[in-house]
């Protein structure tokens, strides 16, 4: 039981840390400038930007929705005792940046926490669906709706909710795909040793 409490505490700290850093970066533009995905800076050796790009936001609407969804989902995941949330965050943060670096040479800058937020919601739904049969249909339906939303956003090239305003940055709804798939990847990667019971 003590071990479970430590795991939950670490998960809550992770969630709070990411939310806090995102807010600080939004309030402090110079800090944001050091974190944003900048292709030329990365190729010059500033590799940390591959990880920190999700912390950068470009409008009040952008950060509001990202922080709200990620924060609520992250705390729900940890409060429910679902493990390996850190892995979802890792997949959702690093994989998109690496792929963009390799296949999108014209992409100079981007940022946003929405990939991690999408991964957090998807992971919570997946864990909840596998934990009990009672509301499984509801959780799977939410996952289906998320998939449809991601497809629509990718086709339109813009997020459905956040307004980005005019800025010299680019927000890619395609990162939602990686967040979504990151949740499934985490489930598959950790399945043999995964404890989905909140009390276990």
PDB file of C-alpha atoms in Angstrom:
ATOM      1  CA  UNK A   1       0.000   0.000   0.000  1.00  0.00           C
ATOM      2  CA  UNK A   2       2.885   2.347   0.794  1.00  0.00           C
ATOM      3  CA  UNK A   3       4.435   1.549  -2.597  1.00  0.00           C
ATOM      4  CA  UNK A   4       1.172   2.351  -4.333  1.00  0.00           C
ATOM      5  CA  UNK A   5       0.976   5.690  -2.534  1.00  0.00           C
ATOM      6  CA  UNK A   6       4.507   6.534  -3.667  1.00  0.00           C
ATOM      7  CA  UNK A   7       3.640   5.677  -7.272  1.00  0.00           C
ATOM      8  CA  UNK A   8       0.552   7.886  -7.132  1.00  0.00           C
ATOM      9  CA  UNK A   9       2.519  10.719  -5.543  1.00  0.00           C
ATOM     10  CA  UNK A  10       5.198  10.548  -8.245  1.00  0.00           C
ATOM     11  CA  UNK A  11       2.533  10.589 -10.934  1.00  0.00           C
ATOM     12  CA  UNK A  12       0.862  13.639  -9.427  1.00  0.00           C
ATOM     13  CA  UNK A  13       4.233  15.393  -9.183  1.00  0.00           C
ATOM     14  CA  UNK A  14       4.876  14.633 -12.853  1.00  0.00           C
ATOM     15  CA  UNK A  15       1.505  16.070 -13.862  1.00  0.00           C
ATOM     16  CA  UNK A  16       1.892  19.162 -11.694  1.00  0.00           C
ATOM     17  CA  UNK A  17       5.456  19.747 -12.929  1.00  0.00           C
ATOM     18  CA  UNK A  18       4.458  19.630 -16.604  1.00  0.00           C
ATOM     19  CA  UNK A  19       1.469  21.924 -16.034  1.00  0.00           C
ATOM     20  CA  UNK A  20       3.583  24.375 -14.009  1.00  0.00           C
ATOM     21  CA  UNK A  21       6.385  24.498 -16.575  1.00  0.00           C
ATOM     22  CA  UNK A  22       3.887  25.089 -19.384  1.00  0.00           C
ATOM     23  CA  UNK A  23       2.325  28.006 -17.503  1.00  0.00           C
ATOM     24  CA  UNK A  24       5.729  29.487 -16.658  1.00  0.00           C
ATOM     25  CA  UNK A  25       6.819  29.187 -20.295  1.00  0.00           C
ATOM     26  CA  UNK A  26       3.666  30.964 -21.452  1.00  0.00           C
ATOM     27  CA  UNK A  27       4.100  33.789 -18.957  1.00  0.00           C
ATOM     28  CA  UNK A  28       7.856  34.099 -19.601  1.00  0.00           C
ATOM     29  CA  UNK A  29       8.503  34.356 -23.388  1.00  0.00           C
ATOM     30  CA  UNK A  30      12.287  34.090 -23.040  1.00  0.00           C
ATOM     31  CA  UNK A  31      11.908  30.746 -21.287  1.00  0.00           C
ATOM     32  CA  UNK A  32       9.445  29.665 -23.958  1.00  0.00           C
ATOM     33  CA  UNK A  33      11.977  30.585 -26.633  1.00  0.00           C
ATOM     34  CA  UNK A  34      14.488  28.188 -25.060  1.00  0.00           C
ATOM     35  CA  UNK A  35      12.000  25.299 -25.065  1.00  0.00           C
ATOM     36  CA  UNK A  36      10.188  25.546 -28.407  1.00  0.00           C
ATOM     37  CA  UNK A  37      10.899  23.067 -31.210  1.00  0.00           C
ATOM     38  CA  UNK A  38      13.327  24.980 -33.416  1.00  0.00           C
ATOM     39  CA  UNK A  39      14.740  22.830 -36.199  1.00  0.00           C
ATOM     40  CA  UNK A  40      17.901  24.851 -36.745  1.00  0.00           C
ATOM     41  CA  UNK A  41      18.632  25.054 -33.023  1.00  0.00           C
ATOM     42  CA  UNK A  42      18.133  21.297 -32.654  1.00  0.00           C
ATOM     43  CA  UNK A  43      20.452  20.555 -35.564  1.00  0.00           C
ATOM     44  CA  UNK A  44      22.973  22.872 -33.892  1.00  0.00           C
ATOM     45  CA  UNK A  45      22.963  20.652 -30.810  1.00  0.00           C
ATOM     46  CA  UNK A  46      20.100  21.948 -28.650  1.00  0.00           C
ATOM     47  CA  UNK A  47      18.558  18.485 -28.393  1.00  0.00           C
ATOM     48  CA  UNK A  48      16.499  19.256 -25.282  1.00  0.00           C
ATOM     49  CA  UNK A  49      14.002  21.013 -27.555  1.00  0.00           C
ATOM     50  CA  UNK A  50      12.885  17.594 -28.819  1.00  0.00           C
ATOM     51  CA  UNK A  51      11.489  16.979 -25.331  1.00  0.00           C
ATOM     52  CA  UNK A  52      10.452  20.466 -24.227  1.00  0.00           C
ATOM     53  CA  UNK A  53       8.457  21.581 -27.302  1.00  0.00           C
ATOM     54  CA  UNK A  54       5.123  20.471 -25.753  1.00  0.00           C
ATOM     55  CA  UNK A  55       5.589  23.015 -22.955  1.00  0.00           C
ATOM     56  CA  UNK A  56       5.315  25.960 -25.376  1.00  0.00           C
ATOM     57  CA  UNK A  57       1.941  27.590 -26.159  1.00  0.00           C
ATOM     58  CA  UNK A  58       0.985  30.457 -28.420  1.00  0.00           C
ATOM     59  CA  UNK A  59      -2.299  31.862 -27.137  1.00  0.00           C
ATOM     60  CA  UNK A  60      -4.476  31.920 -24.021  1.00  0.00           C
ATOM     61  CA  UNK A  61      -6.926  29.524 -25.660  1.00  0.00           C
ATOM     62  CA  UNK A  62      -4.103  27.199 -26.648  1.00  0.00           C
ATOM     63  CA  UNK A  63      -2.664  26.833 -23.158  1.00  0.00           C
ATOM     64  CA  UNK A  64      -6.069  26.848 -21.440  1.00  0.00           C
ATOM     65  CA  UNK A  65      -7.366  23.784 -23.278  1.00  0.00           C
ATOM     66  CA  UNK A  66      -4.058  21.916 -23.185  1.00  0.00           C
ATOM     67  CA  UNK A  67      -3.432  22.468 -19.477  1.00  0.00           C
ATOM     68  CA  UNK A  68      -7.046  21.772 -18.541  1.00  0.00           C
ATOM     69  CA  UNK A  69      -7.275  18.473 -20.410  1.00  0.00           C
ATOM     70  CA  UNK A  70      -3.788  17.270 -19.523  1.00  0.00           C
ATOM     71  CA  UNK A  71      -4.068  18.311 -15.868  1.00  0.00           C
ATOM     72  CA  UNK A  72      -7.471  16.729 -15.241  1.00  0.00           C
ATOM     73  CA  UNK A  73      -6.556  13.531 -17.103  1.00  0.00           C
ATOM     74  CA  UNK A  74      -3.176  13.238 -15.426  1.00  0.00           C
ATOM     75  CA  UNK A  75      -4.586  13.602 -11.932  1.00  0.00           C
ATOM     76  CA  UNK A  76      -7.403  11.168 -12.760  1.00  0.00           C
ATOM     77  CA  UNK A  77      -4.907   8.580 -14.014  1.00  0.00           C
ATOM     78  CA  UNK A  78      -2.801   8.819 -10.879  1.00  0.00           C
ATOM     79  CA  UNK A  79      -5.745   8.993  -8.491  1.00  0.00           C
ATOM     80  CA  UNK A  80      -7.081   5.791 -10.060  1.00  0.00           C
ATOM     81  CA  UNK A  81      -3.765   4.040  -9.500  1.00  0.00           C
ATOM     82  CA  UNK A  82      -2.965   3.479 -13.170  1.00  0.00           C
ATOM     83  CA  UNK A  83       0.764   3.139 -13.609  1.00  0.00           C
ATOM     84  CA  UNK A  84       3.237   4.092 -16.352  1.00  0.00           C
ATOM     85  CA  UNK A  85       1.805   7.541 -17.096  1.00  0.00           C
ATOM     86  CA  UNK A  86       5.394   8.775 -17.442  1.00  0.00           C
ATOM     87  CA  UNK A  87       5.774   6.419 -20.395  1.00  0.00           C
ATOM     88  CA  UNK A  88       2.716   7.882 -22.119  1.00  0.00           C
ATOM     89  CA  UNK A  89       4.210  11.350 -21.667  1.00  0.00           C
ATOM     90  CA  UNK A  90       7.562  10.186 -23.027  1.00  0.00           C
ATOM     91  CA  UNK A  91       6.055   8.616 -26.144  1.00  0.00           C
ATOM     92  CA  UNK A  92       3.823  11.629 -26.762  1.00  0.00           C
ATOM     93  CA  UNK A  93       6.602  14.189 -26.330  1.00  0.00           C
ATOM     94  CA  UNK A  94       9.668  12.670 -27.968  1.00  0.00           C
ATOM     95  CA  UNK A  95       8.347  10.567 -30.863  1.00  0.00           C
ATOM     96  CA  UNK A  96       6.587  13.438 -32.716  1.00  0.00           C
ATOM     97  CA  UNK A  97       9.649  15.688 -32.483  1.00  0.00           C
ATOM     98  CA  UNK A  98      11.964  12.984 -33.804  1.00  0.00           C
ATOM     99  CA  UNK A  99       9.630  12.139 -36.678  1.00  0.00           C
ATOM    100  CA  UNK A 100       9.133  15.795 -37.597  1.00  0.00           C
ATOM    101  CA  UNK A 101      12.889  16.304 -37.539  1.00  0.00           C
ATOM    102  CA  UNK A 102      13.372  13.412 -39.969  1.00  0.00           C
ATOM    103  CA  UNK A 103      10.489  13.849 -42.411  1.00  0.00           C
ATOM    104  CA  UNK A 104       9.437  17.515 -42.229  1.00  0.00           C
ATOM    105  CA  UNK A 105      12.467  19.615 -43.164  1.00  0.00           C
ATOM    106  CA  UNK A 106      10.210  22.618 -43.827  1.00  0.00           C
ATOM    107  CA  UNK A 107       8.873  22.604 -40.267  1.00  0.00           C
ATOM    108  CA  UNK A 108      10.896  25.269 -38.506  1.00  0.00           C
ATOM    109  CA  UNK A 109       9.040  25.655 -35.216  1.00  0.00           C
ATOM    110  CA  UNK A 110       6.110  24.124 -33.363  1.00  0.00           C
ATOM    111  CA  UNK A 111       4.854  23.483 -29.860  1.00  0.00           C
ATOM    112  CA  UNK A 112       1.908  22.517 -27.713  1.00  0.00           C
ATOM    113  CA  UNK A 113       0.866  20.102 -24.961  1.00  0.00           C
ATOM    114  CA  UNK A 114      -2.103  18.727 -26.895  1.00  0.00           C
ATOM    115  CA  UNK A 115      -0.284  15.543 -27.907  1.00  0.00           C
ATOM    116  CA  UNK A 116       0.341  14.675 -24.258  1.00  0.00           C
ATOM    117  CA  UNK A 117      -3.197  15.728 -23.355  1.00  0.00           C
ATOM    118  CA  UNK A 118      -4.599  13.427 -26.029  1.00  0.00           C
ATOM    119  CA  UNK A 119      -2.378  10.608 -24.812  1.00  0.00           C
ATOM    120  CA  UNK A 120      -3.486  11.156 -21.208  1.00  0.00           C
ATOM    121  CA  UNK A 121      -7.198  11.007 -22.057  1.00  0.00           C
ATOM    122  CA  UNK A 122      -6.731   7.952 -24.267  1.00  0.00           C
ATOM    123  CA  UNK A 123      -4.658   6.187 -21.608  1.00  0.00           C
ATOM    124  CA  UNK A 124      -7.230   6.866 -18.897  1.00  0.00           C
ATOM    125  CA  UNK A 125      -9.996   5.503 -21.136  1.00  0.00           C
ATOM    126  CA  UNK A 126      -7.967   2.404 -22.030  1.00  0.00           C
ATOM    127  CA  UNK A 127      -7.045   1.655 -18.415  1.00  0.00           C
ATOM    128  CA  UNK A 128     -10.639   2.229 -17.286  1.00  0.00           C
ATOM    129  CA  UNK A 129     -11.970  -0.021 -20.053  1.00  0.00           C
ATOM    130  CA  UNK A 130      -9.624  -2.863 -19.121  1.00  0.00           C
ATOM    131  CA  UNK A 131     -10.139  -2.419 -15.389  1.00  0.00           C
ATOM    132  CA  UNK A 132     -13.844  -3.215 -15.349  1.00  0.00           C
ATOM    133  CA  UNK A 133     -16.573  -4.341 -17.722  1.00  0.00           C
ATOM    134  CA  UNK A 134     -19.190  -2.117 -16.134  1.00  0.00           C
ATOM    135  CA  UNK A 135     -18.605   1.031 -18.205  1.00  0.00           C
ATOM    136  CA  UNK A 136     -16.337  -0.441 -20.881  1.00  0.00           C
ATOM    137  CA  UNK A 137     -18.636   0.577 -23.729  1.00  0.00           C
ATOM    138  CA  UNK A 138     -18.564   4.202 -22.601  1.00  0.00           C
ATOM    139  CA  UNK A 139     -14.752   4.344 -22.430  1.00  0.00           C
ATOM    140  CA  UNK A 140     -14.390   2.678 -25.825  1.00  0.00           C
ATOM    141  CA  UNK A 141     -16.957   5.075 -27.309  1.00  0.00           C
ATOM    142  CA  UNK A 142     -14.941   8.033 -26.001  1.00  0.00           C
ATOM    143  CA  UNK A 143     -11.825   6.563 -27.619  1.00  0.00           C
ATOM    144  CA  UNK A 144     -13.715   6.249 -30.904  1.00  0.00           C
ATOM    145  CA  UNK A 145     -14.873   9.883 -30.702  1.00  0.00           C
ATOM    146  CA  UNK A 146     -11.298  10.951 -30.001  1.00  0.00           C
ATOM    147  CA  UNK A 147     -10.136   9.110 -33.088  1.00  0.00           C
ATOM    148  CA  UNK A 148     -12.749  10.857 -35.233  1.00  0.00           C
ATOM    149  CA  UNK A 149     -11.769  14.249 -33.778  1.00  0.00           C
ATOM    150  CA  UNK A 150      -8.113  13.622 -34.559  1.00  0.00           C
ATOM    151  CA  UNK A 151      -8.925  12.658 -38.155  1.00  0.00           C
ATOM    152  CA  UNK A 152     -11.001  15.820 -38.637  1.00  0.00           C
ATOM    153  CA  UNK A 153      -8.292  18.047 -37.135  1.00  0.00           C
ATOM    154  CA  UNK A 154      -5.588  16.460 -39.260  1.00  0.00           C
ATOM    155  CA  UNK A 155      -7.611  16.972 -42.430  1.00  0.00           C
ATOM    156  CA  UNK A 156      -8.395  20.600 -41.533  1.00  0.00           C
ATOM    157  CA  UNK A 157      -4.861  21.318 -40.349  1.00  0.00           C
ATOM    158  CA  UNK A 158      -6.133  23.128 -37.234  1.00  0.00           C
ATOM    159  CA  UNK A 159      -7.283  22.138 -33.740  1.00  0.00           C
ATOM    160  CA  UNK A 160     -11.052  22.173 -33.197  1.00  0.00           C
ATOM    161  CA  UNK A 161     -11.035  24.047 -29.899  1.00  0.00           C
ATOM    162  CA  UNK A 162      -7.885  26.123 -29.433  1.00  0.00           C
ATOM    163  CA  UNK A 163      -7.420  29.372 -31.325  1.00  0.00           C
ATOM    164  CA  UNK A 164      -3.759  29.933 -32.116  1.00  0.00           C
ATOM    165  CA  UNK A 165      -3.890  33.536 -33.368  1.00  0.00           C
ATOM    166  CA  UNK A 166      -1.152  34.836 -35.650  1.00  0.00           C
ATOM    167  CA  UNK A 167       2.276  33.789 -34.425  1.00  0.00           C
ATOM    168  CA  UNK A 168       5.621  32.763 -35.979  1.00  0.00           C
ATOM    169  CA  UNK A 169       5.066  29.199 -34.762  1.00  0.00           C
ATOM    170  CA  UNK A 170       3.161  26.203 -35.978  1.00  0.00           C
ATOM    171  CA  UNK A 171       0.856  23.942 -34.027  1.00  0.00           C
ATOM    172  CA  UNK A 172       0.376  20.511 -35.594  1.00  0.00           C
ATOM    173  CA  UNK A 173      -2.858  18.653 -34.907  1.00  0.00           C
ATOM    174  CA  UNK A 174      -0.992  15.596 -36.201  1.00  0.00           C
ATOM    175  CA  UNK A 175       0.731  15.360 -32.799  1.00  0.00           C
ATOM    176  CA  UNK A 176      -2.629  14.187 -31.444  1.00  0.00           C
ATOM    177  CA  UNK A 177      -2.133  11.025 -33.478  1.00  0.00           C
ATOM    178  CA  UNK A 178       1.130  10.325 -31.680  1.00  0.00           C
ATOM    179  CA  UNK A 179      -0.435  11.009 -28.292  1.00  0.00           C
ATOM    180  CA  UNK A 180      -3.322   8.684 -29.117  1.00  0.00           C
ATOM    181  CA  UNK A 181      -1.014   5.948 -30.371  1.00  0.00           C
ATOM    182  CA  UNK A 182       1.342   6.552 -27.445  1.00  0.00           C
ATOM    183  CA  UNK A 183      -1.407   5.502 -25.037  1.00  0.00           C
ATOM    184  CA  UNK A 184      -1.936   2.248 -26.952  1.00  0.00           C
ATOM    185  CA  UNK A 185       1.829   1.700 -27.194  1.00  0.00           C
ATOM    186  CA  UNK A 186       2.175   2.092 -23.426  1.00  0.00           C
ATOM    187  CA  UNK A 187      -0.572  -0.455 -22.796  1.00  0.00           C
ATOM    188  CA  UNK A 188       1.078  -2.969 -25.150  1.00  0.00           C
ATOM    189  CA  UNK A 189       4.615  -2.284 -23.887  1.00  0.00           C
ATOM    190  CA  UNK A 190       3.742  -2.716 -20.212  1.00  0.00           C
ATOM    191  CA  UNK A 191       0.973  -5.303 -20.533  1.00  0.00           C
ATOM    192  CA  UNK A 192       2.835  -8.299 -18.968  1.00  0.00           C
ATOM    193  CA  UNK A 193       3.665  -6.360 -15.774  1.00  0.00           C
ATOM    194  CA  UNK A 194       0.855  -3.846 -15.759  1.00  0.00           C
ATOM    195  CA  UNK A 195      -1.321  -3.483 -12.674  1.00  0.00           C
ATOM    196  CA  UNK A 196      -4.629  -1.965 -13.683  1.00  0.00           C
ATOM    197  CA  UNK A 197      -6.355  -2.419 -10.364  1.00  0.00           C
ATOM    198  CA  UNK A 198      -6.221   0.804  -8.358  1.00  0.00           C
ATOM    199  CA  UNK A 199      -5.819  -1.188  -5.168  1.00  0.00           C
ATOM    200  CA  UNK A 200      -3.178  -3.532  -6.543  1.00  0.00           C
TER     201      UNK A 200
END
